[in-house]
mmCIF file of C-alpha atoms in Angstrom:
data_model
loop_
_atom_site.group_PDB
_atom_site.id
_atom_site.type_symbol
_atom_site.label_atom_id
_atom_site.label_comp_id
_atom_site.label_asym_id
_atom_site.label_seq_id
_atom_site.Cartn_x
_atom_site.Cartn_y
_atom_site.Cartn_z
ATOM 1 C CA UNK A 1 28.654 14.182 -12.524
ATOM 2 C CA UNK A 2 27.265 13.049 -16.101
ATOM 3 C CA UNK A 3 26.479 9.661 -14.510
ATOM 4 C CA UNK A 4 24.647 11.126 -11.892
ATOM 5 C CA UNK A 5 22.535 13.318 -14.099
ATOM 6 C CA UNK A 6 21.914 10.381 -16.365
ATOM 7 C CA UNK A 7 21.408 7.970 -13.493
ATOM 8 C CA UNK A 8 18.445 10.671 -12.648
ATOM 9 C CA UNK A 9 17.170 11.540 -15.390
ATOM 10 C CA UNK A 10 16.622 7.668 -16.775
ATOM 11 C CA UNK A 11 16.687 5.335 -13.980
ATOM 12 C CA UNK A 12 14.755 7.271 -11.027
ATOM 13 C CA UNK A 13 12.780 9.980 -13.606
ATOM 14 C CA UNK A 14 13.934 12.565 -11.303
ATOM 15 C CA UNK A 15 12.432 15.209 -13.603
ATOM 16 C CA UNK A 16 8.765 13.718 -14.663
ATOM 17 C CA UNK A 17 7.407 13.774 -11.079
ATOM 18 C CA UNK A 18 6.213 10.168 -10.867
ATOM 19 C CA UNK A 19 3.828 11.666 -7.448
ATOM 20 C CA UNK A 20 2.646 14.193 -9.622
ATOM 21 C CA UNK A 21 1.918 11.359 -12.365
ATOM 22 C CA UNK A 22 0.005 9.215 -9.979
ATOM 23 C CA UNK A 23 -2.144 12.242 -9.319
ATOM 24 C CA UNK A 24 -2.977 12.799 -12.517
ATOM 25 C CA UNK A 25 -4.054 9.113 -13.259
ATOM 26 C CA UNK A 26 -6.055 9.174 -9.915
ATOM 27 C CA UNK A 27 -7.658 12.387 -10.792
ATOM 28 C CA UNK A 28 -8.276 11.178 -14.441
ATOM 29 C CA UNK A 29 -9.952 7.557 -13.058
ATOM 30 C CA UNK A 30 -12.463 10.040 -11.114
ATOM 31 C CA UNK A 31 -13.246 12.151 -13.621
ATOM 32 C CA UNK A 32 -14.132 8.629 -16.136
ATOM 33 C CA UNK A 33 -15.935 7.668 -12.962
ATOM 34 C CA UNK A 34 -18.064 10.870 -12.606
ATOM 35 C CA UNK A 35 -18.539 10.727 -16.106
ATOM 36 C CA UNK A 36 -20.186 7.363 -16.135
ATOM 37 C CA UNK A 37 -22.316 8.350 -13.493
ATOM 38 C CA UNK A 38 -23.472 11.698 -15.260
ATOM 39 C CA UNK A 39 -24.700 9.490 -18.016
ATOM 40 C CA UNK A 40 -26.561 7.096 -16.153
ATOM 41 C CA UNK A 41 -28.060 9.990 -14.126
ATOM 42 C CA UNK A 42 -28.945 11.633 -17.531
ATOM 43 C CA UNK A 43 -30.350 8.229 -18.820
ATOM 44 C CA UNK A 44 -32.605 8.189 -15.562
ATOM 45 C CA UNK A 45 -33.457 11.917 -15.585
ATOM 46 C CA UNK A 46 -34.637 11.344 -19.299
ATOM 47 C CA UNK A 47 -37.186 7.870 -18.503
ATOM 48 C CA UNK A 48 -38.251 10.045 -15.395
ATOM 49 C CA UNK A 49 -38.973 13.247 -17.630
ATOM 50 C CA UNK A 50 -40.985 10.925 -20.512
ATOM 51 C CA UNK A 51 -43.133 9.278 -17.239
ATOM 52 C CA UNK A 52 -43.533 12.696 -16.112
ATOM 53 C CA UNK A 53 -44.999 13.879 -19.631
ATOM 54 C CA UNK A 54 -47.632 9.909 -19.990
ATOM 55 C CA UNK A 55 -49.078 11.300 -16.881
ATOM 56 C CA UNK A 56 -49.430 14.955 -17.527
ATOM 57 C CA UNK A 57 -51.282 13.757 -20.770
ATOM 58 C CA UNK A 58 -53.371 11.059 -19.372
ATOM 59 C CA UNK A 59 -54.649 14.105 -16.603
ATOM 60 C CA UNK A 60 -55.233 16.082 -18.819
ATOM 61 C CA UNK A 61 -57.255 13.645 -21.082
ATOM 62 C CA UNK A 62 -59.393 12.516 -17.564
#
């Protein structure tokens, strides 16, 4: 019986989930992707939002 346990435990990691594991790394590569994306999206929101403001001002000044 101790072999078995031990043969579980160790050799097959009976008790850390490794589907559960894969899930996590899957769901933590999307959320680094979705990050990356929310700062290029902020980057472009930002250049749009300074663009936005140069032609406000030149109106205005016309």
């Amino acid at each position: 019986m101790t072999v078995l346990v031990n043969y579980c435990c160790h050799e097959l990691n009976a008790f850390e989930c490794p589907a559960l594991v894969q899930k996590l790394n899957d769901a933590q590569k999307l959320i680094e992707v979705y990050i990356s994306q929310i700062e290029i999206l902020n980057s472009e929101k930002e250049t749009l939002e300074k663009y936005l403001k140069e032609l406000i001002q030149e109106n205005n000044e016309a």
